[in-house]
CSV table of C-alpha atoms and ligand atoms in Angstrom, one decimal:
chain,number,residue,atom,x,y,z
A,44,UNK,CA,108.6,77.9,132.1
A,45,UNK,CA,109.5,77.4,128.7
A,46,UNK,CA,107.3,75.0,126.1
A,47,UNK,CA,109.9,72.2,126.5
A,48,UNK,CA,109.4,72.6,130.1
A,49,UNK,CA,105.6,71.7,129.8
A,50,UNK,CA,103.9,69.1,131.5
A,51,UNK,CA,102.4,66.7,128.8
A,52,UNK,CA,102.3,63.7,126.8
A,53,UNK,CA,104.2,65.2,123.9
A,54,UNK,CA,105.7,62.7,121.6
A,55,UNK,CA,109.0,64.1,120.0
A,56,UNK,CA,111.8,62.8,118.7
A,57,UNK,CA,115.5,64.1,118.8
A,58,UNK,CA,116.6,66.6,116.4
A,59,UNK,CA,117.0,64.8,112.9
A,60,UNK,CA,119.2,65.8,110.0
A,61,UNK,CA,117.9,69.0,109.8
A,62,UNK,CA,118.0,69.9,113.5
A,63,UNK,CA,114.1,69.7,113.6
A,64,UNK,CA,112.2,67.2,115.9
A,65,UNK,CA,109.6,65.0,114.9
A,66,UNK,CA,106.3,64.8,116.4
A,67,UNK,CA,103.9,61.9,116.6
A,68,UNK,CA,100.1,61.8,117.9
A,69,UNK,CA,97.9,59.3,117.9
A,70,UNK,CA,99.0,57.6,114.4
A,71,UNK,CA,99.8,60.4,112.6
A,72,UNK,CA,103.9,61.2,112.1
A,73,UNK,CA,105.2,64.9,111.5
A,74,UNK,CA,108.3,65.7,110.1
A,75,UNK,CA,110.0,69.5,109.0
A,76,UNK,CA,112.8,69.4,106.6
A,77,UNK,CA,114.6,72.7,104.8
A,78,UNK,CA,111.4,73.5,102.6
A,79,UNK,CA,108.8,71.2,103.5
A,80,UNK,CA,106.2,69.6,106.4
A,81,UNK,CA,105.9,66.1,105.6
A,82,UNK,CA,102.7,64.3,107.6
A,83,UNK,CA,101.9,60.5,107.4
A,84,UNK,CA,99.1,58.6,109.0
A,85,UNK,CA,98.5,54.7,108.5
A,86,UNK,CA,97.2,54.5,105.0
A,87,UNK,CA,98.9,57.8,103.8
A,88,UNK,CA,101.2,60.6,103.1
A,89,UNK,CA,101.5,64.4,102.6
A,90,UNK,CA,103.2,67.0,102.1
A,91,UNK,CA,102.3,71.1,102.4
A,92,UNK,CA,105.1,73.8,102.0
A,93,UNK,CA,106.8,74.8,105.5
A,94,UNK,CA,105.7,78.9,105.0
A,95,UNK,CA,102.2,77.6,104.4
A,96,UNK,CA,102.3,74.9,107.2
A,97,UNK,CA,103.5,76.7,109.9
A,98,UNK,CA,101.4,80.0,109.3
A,99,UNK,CA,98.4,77.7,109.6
A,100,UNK,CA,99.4,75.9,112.6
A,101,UNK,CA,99.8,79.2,114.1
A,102,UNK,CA,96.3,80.3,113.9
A,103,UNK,CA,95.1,76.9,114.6
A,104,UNK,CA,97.3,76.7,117.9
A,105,UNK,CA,96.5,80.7,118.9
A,106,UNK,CA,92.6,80.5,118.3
A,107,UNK,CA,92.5,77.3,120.4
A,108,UNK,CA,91.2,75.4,116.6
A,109,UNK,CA,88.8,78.6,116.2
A,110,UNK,CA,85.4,77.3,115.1
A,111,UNK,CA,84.1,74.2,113.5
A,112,UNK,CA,86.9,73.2,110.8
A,113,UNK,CA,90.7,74.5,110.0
A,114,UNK,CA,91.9,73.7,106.8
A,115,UNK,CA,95.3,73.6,106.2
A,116,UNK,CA,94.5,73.3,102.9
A,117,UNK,CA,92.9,71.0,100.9
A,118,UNK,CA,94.0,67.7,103.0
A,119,UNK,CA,95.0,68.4,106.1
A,120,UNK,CA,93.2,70.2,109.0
A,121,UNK,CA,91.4,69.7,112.3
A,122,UNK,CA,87.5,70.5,113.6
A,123,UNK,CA,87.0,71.7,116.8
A,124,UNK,CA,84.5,69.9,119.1
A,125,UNK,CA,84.8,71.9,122.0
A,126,UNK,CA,86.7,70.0,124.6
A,127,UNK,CA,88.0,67.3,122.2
A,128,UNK,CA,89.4,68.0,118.2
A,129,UNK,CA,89.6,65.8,115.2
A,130,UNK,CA,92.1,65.7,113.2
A,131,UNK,CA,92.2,64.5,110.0
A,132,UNK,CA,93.8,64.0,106.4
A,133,UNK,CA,91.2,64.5,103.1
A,134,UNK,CA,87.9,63.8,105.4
A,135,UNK,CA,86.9,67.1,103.0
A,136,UNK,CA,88.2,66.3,100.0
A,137,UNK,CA,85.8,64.2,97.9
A,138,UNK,CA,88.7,62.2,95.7
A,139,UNK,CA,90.1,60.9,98.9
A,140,UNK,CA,86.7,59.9,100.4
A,141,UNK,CA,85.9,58.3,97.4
A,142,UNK,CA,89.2,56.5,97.3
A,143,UNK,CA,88.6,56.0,101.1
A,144,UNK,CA,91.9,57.0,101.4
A,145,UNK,CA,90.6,59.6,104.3
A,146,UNK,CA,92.0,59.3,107.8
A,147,UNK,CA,90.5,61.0,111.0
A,148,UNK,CA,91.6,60.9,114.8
A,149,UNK,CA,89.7,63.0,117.6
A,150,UNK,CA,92.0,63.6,120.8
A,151,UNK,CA,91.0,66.0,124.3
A,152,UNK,CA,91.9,69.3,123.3
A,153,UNK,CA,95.3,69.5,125.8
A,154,UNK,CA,97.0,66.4,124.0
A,155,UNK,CA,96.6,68.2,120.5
A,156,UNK,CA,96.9,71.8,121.9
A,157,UNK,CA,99.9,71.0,123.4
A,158,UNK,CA,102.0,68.8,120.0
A,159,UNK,CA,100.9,71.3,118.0
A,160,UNK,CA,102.5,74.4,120.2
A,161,UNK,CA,105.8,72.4,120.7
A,162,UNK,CA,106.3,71.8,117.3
A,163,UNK,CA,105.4,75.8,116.4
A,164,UNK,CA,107.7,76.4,118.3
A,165,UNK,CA,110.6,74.2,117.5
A,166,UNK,CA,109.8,74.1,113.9
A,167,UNK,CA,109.6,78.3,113.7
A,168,UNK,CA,113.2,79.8,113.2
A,169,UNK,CA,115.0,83.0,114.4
A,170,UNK,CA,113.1,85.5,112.1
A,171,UNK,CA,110.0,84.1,110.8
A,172,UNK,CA,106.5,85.2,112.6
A,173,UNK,CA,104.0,83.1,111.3
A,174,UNK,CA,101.4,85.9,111.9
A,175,UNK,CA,103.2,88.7,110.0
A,176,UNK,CA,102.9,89.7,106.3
A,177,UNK,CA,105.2,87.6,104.6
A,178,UNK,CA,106.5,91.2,103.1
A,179,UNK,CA,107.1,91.9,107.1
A,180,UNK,CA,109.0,88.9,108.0
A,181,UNK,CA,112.3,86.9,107.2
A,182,UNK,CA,111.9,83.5,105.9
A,183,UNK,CA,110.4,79.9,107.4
A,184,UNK,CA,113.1,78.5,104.9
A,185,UNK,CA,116.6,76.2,106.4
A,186,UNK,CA,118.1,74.2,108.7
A,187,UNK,CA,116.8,74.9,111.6
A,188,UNK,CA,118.4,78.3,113.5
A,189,UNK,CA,117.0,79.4,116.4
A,190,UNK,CA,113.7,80.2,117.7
A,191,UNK,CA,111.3,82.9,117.5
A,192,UNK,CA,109.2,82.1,120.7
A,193,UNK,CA,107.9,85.6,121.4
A,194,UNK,CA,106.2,86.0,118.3
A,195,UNK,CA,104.1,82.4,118.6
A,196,UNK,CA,103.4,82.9,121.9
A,197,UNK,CA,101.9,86.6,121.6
A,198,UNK,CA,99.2,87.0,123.2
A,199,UNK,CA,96.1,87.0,121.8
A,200,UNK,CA,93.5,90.5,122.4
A,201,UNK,CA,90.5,89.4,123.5
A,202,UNK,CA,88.5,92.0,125.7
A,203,UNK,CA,86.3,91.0,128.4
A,204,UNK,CA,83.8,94.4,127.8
A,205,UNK,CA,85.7,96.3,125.3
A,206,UNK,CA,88.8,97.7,124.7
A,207,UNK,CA,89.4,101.2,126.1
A,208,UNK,CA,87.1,100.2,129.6
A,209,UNK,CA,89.1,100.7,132.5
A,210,UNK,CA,90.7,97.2,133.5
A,211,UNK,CA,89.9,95.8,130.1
A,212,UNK,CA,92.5,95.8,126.6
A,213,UNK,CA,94.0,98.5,126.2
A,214,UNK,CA,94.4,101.4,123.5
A,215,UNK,CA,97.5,101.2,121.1
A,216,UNK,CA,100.1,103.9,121.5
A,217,UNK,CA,103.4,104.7,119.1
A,218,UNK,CA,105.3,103.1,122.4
A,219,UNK,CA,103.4,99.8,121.7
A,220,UNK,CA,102.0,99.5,118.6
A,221,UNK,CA,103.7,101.7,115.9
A,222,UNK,CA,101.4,102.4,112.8
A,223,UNK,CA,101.9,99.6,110.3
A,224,UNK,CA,103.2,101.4,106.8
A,225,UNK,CA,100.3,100.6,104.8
A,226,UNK,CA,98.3,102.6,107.1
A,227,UNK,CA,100.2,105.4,107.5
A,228,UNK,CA,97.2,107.6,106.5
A,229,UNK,CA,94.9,106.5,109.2
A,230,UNK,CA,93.2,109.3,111.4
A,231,UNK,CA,94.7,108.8,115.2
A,232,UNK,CA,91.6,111.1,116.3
A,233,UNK,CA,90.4,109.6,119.4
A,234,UNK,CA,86.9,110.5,120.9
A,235,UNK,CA,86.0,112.6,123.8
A,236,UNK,CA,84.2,111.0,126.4
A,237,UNK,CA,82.8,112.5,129.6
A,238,UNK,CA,80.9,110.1,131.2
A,239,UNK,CA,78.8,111.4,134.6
A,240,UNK,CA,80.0,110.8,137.6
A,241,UNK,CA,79.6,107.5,138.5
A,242,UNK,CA,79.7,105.9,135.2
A,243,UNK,CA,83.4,106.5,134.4
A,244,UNK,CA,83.5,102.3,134.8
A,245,UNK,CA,80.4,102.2,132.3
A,246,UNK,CA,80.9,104.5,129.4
A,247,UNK,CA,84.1,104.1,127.1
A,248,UNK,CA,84.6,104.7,123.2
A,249,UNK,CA,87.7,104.5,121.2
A,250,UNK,CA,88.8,104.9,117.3
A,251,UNK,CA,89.0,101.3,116.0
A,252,UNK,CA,90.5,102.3,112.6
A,253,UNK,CA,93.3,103.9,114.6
A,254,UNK,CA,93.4,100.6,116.7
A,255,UNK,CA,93.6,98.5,113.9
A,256,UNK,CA,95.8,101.0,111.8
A,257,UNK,CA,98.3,99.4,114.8
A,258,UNK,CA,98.1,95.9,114.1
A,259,UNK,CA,101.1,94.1,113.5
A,260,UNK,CA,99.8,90.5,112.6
A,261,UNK,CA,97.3,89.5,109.8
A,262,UNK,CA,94.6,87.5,109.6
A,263,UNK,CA,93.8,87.4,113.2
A,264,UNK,CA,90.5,88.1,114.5
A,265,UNK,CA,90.4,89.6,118.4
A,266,UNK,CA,87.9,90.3,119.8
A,267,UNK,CA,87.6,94.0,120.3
A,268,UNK,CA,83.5,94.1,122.1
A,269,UNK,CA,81.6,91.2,123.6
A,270,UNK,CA,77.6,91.6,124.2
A,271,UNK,CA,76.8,88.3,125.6
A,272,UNK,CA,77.7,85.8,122.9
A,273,UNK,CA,78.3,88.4,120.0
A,274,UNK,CA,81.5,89.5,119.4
A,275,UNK,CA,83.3,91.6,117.6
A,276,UNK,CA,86.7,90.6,115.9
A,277,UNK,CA,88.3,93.0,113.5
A,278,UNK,CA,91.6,92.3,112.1
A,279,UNK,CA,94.1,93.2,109.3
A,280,UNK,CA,94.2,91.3,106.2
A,281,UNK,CA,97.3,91.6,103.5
A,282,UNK,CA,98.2,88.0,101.2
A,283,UNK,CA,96.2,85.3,101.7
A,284,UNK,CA,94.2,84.0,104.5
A,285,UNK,CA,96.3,81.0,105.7
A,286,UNK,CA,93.7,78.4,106.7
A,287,UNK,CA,90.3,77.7,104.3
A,288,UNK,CA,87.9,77.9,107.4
A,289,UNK,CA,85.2,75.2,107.3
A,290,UNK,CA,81.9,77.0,109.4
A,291,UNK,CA,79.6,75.5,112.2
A,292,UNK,CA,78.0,78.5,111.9
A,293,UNK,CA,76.9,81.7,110.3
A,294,UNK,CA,79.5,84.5,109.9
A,295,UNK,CA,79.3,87.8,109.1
A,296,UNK,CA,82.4,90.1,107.6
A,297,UNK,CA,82.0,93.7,107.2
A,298,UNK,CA,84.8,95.0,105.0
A,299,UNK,CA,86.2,97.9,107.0
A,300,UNK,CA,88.9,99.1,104.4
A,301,UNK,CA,90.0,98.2,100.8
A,302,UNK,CA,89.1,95.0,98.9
A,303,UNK,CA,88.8,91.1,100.0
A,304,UNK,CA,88.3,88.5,97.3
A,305,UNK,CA,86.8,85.1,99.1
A,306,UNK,CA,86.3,81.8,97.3
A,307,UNK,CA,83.5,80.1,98.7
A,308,UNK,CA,83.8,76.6,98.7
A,309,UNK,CA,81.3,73.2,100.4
A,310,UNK,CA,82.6,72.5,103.2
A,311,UNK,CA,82.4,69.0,102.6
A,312,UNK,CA,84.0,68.3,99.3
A,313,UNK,CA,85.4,71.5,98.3
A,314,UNK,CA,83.3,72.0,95.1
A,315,UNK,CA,83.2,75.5,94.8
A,316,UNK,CA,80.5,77.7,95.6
A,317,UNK,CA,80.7,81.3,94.9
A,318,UNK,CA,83.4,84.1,94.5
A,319,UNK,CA,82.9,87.3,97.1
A,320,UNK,CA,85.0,90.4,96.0
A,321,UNK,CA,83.9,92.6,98.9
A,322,UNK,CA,85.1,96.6,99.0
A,323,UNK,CA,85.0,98.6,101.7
A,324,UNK,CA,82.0,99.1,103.0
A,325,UNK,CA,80.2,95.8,102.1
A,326,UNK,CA,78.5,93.1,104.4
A,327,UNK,CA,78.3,89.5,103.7
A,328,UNK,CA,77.1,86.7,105.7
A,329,UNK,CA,79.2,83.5,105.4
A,330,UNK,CA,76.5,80.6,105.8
A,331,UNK,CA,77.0,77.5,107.9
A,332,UNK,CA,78.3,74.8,105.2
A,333,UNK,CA,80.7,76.1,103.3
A,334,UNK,CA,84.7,76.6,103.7
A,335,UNK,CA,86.4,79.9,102.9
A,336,UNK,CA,89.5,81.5,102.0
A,337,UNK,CA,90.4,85.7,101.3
A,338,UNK,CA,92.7,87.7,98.9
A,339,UNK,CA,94.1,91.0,100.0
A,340,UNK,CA,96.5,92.4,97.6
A,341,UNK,CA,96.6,96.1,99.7
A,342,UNK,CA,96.7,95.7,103.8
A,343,UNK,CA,93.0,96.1,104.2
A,344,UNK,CA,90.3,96.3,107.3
A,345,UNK,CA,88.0,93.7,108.0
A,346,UNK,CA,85.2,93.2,110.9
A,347,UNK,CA,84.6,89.5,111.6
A,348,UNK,CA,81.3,89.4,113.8
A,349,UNK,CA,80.8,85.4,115.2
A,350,UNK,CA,78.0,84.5,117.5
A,351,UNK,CA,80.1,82.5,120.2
A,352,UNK,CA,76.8,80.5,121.3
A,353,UNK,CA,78.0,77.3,122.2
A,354,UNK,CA,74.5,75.5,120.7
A,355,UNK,CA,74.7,76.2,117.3
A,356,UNK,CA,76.7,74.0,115.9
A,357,UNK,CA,74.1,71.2,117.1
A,358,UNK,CA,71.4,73.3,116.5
A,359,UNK,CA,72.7,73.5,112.5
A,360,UNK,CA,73.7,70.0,112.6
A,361,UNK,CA,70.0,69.0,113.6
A,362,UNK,CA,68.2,71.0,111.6
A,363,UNK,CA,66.7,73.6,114.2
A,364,UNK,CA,69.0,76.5,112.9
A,365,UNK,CA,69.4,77.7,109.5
A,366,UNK,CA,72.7,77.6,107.9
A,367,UNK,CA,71.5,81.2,106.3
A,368,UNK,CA,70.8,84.3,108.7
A,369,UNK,CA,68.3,85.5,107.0
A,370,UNK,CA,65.7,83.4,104.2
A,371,UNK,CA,64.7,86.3,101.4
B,642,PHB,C1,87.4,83.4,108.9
B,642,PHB,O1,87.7,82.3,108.8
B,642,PHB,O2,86.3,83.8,108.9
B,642,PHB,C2,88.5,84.4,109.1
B,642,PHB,C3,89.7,84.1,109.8
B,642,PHB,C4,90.7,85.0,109.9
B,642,PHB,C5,90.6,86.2,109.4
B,642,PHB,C6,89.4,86.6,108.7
B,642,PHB,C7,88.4,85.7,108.6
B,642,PHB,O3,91.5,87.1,109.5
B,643,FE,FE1,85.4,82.0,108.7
C-alpha cells in the first residue's frame, strides 16, 4: 500500500503551481513552494526554509514526535502527549506569547501522524533524504520531481534486547551498510563470544563503533540495548541537529567520537542557558526544562541514553521528580 493509499482523514489539496499539495489540520494551512514551507493558522503566518522544514518533519514523523517538545525552530513545532500531540506556532517563544500572537492545537496521534507522513512524502523530491548529511544528499530545492519514498520510510532500528541477539537487529555488513567515508578508520574488530551451551539465546556482544561507523543517516537516535526502560540510542552526528528538542525529562549524551557544541536554551521562552562543547569522551546530563540544539563540524559519535518511563513527565511536571539527575 502506498502513503496515498492510506486510510485516513488527510486533508490535501491538488497539486498547486508548483506541483506540491497542500495540507490542512485542524486550522492550521501548509503550503511548499520552490524554496520555502509556508504555515498559517488563524491569527498568523510563517515561513521556515524547505531543507530545514522537511529534515525536521522527518525526525518528528520517524520518532513518532520523540519526547516532550520538537522544535522546528524557534516557532513552530509539536509536544508529544503520548496518545494525543499539540501542535503549535510560538507557544515557546516569549515575544509571541507576550503579543499573544501564539497558536496551539492538540489532535490523537494518527490524525497528525498521518498529515505529517503524506506531506514528507509528497513534499520530499527524487534525491533529497531528509536524514542524510546535507554533503550526502542532492537538494530539497524545485518544482516538485519525483519522490524519494524509500528513504522517509526507512525503517527505524530499535532492538527489542540488543542488536547482535539471535532474532533481534542485526549486525551491519559491507553488503548492507558500507562504511560511511568519515569513518573510514574505524576498527571492524568484532568480539568473540562463546557462550555455554544453553545460553547461546542469552549471551551476545558486538562492536558498536563498527556499528555506528555504518550509519548512513544523522541525527537519529536507535536504540541499540533496552534494560527495562533504559535505553540506549547512539547515532551519527555531522551539521546541525535539525529540531531544538524541548525535554520532559532528564537526558544523558555520552560523546562517543569527536566534538558536539549544544546551546542550551529554556524550554519555555528560549532565553539561553548555557553552551556545552563536549569532546569525545565527555558525559553531560541534559535536565528536564530546557530545549537543545548540537554542532558537528566532523561526522562524530554520540550515545543518547533516555529513560523511556512513561511517568516522568508528570512526575517532573508535579514536582515529585527533579529536572536535575543528580543535586551536588
Ligand atoms: C536530542 O534531542 O537529545 C537528540 C536528538 C537527536 C540526536 C541527538 C540528540 O541525534
Ligand atoms: Fe534531547
Amino acid at each position: 500500500m502506498s502513503i496515498d493509499d492510506a486510510p485516513s482523514d488527510v486533508v490535501s489539496s491538488d497539486p498547486n503551481a508548483e506541483g506540491y499539495r497542500e495540507f490542512d489540520l485542524g486550522g492550521f494551512h501548509f503550503r511548499r513552494d520552490e524554496f520555502f514551507a509556508h504555515i498559517s493558522w488563524p491569527t498568523g503566518y510563517h515561513v521556515m526554509s524547505i531543507d530545514t522544514f522537511l529534515r525536521a518533519l522527518q525526525r518528528d514523523v520517524a520518532w513518532d514526535f520523540f519526547y516532550g517538545t520538537v522544535n522546528f525552530d524557534h516557532v513552530f513545532g509539536t509536544v508529544n502527549h503520548y496518545g494525543t500531540v499539540d501542535m503549535f506556532a510560538g507557544r515557546f517563544n516569549e515575544a509571541y506569547r507576550k503579543a499573544e500572537l501564539d497558536h496551539l492545537e492538540n489532535y490523537e496521534t494518527p490524525l497528525i501522524r498521518d498529515t505529517f507522513k503524506a506531506m514528507l512524502d509528497d513534499w520530499t523530491i527524487a534525491g533529497f533524504d531528509p536524514f542524510a548529511s546535507p554533503a550526502e544528499t542532492a537538494t530539497p530545492f524545485g518544482a516538485k520531481a519525483g519522490s524519494n519514498t524509500a528513504a522517509v520510510t526507512r525503517r527505524r532500528v530499535t532492538a527489542a534486547r540488543m542488536v547482535g541477539v539471535p532474532g533481534d537487529e542485526a549486525v551491519r555488513t559491507d553488503e548492507t551498510h558500507p562504511i560511511n567515508r568519515m569513518f573510514a578508520d574505524v576498527s571492524q574488530d568484532e568480539p568473540e563470544v562463546h557462550p555455554e551451551p544453553g545460553f547461546e539465546n542469552e549471551v551476545a556482544a558486538f562492536n558498536l563503533f563498527a556499528y555506528l561507523s555504518r550509519s548512513d543517516v544523522t541525527w537519529n537516535p536507535s536504540v541499540v540495548s533496552v534494560c527495562k526502560n533504559s535505553l540506549y540510542c547512539p547515532t551519527t552526528e555531522e551539521y546541525i541537529l535539525p529540531i531544538v528538542h524541548g525535554n520532559d525529562r532528564v537526558e544523558w549524551f555520552v560523546q562517543l567520537s569527536d566534538e558536539i557544541v549544544w546551546d542550551v536554551q529554556d524550554r519555555d521562552t528560549g532565553a539561553a542557558r548555557a553552551k556545552v562543547t563536549m569532546r569525545a569522551g565527555d558525559v553531560a546530563a541534559m535536565p528536564g526544562d530546557i530545549r537543545h540544539q548540537g554542532y558537528s563540524s566532523k561526522r562524530s559519535m554520540l550515545l543518547v541514553w533516555e529513560n523511556a518511563s512513561p511517568e516522568l513527565p508528570e512526575l517532573i511536571r508535579t514536582g515529585k521528580a527533579s529536572v536535575y539527575p543528580v543535586e551536588f
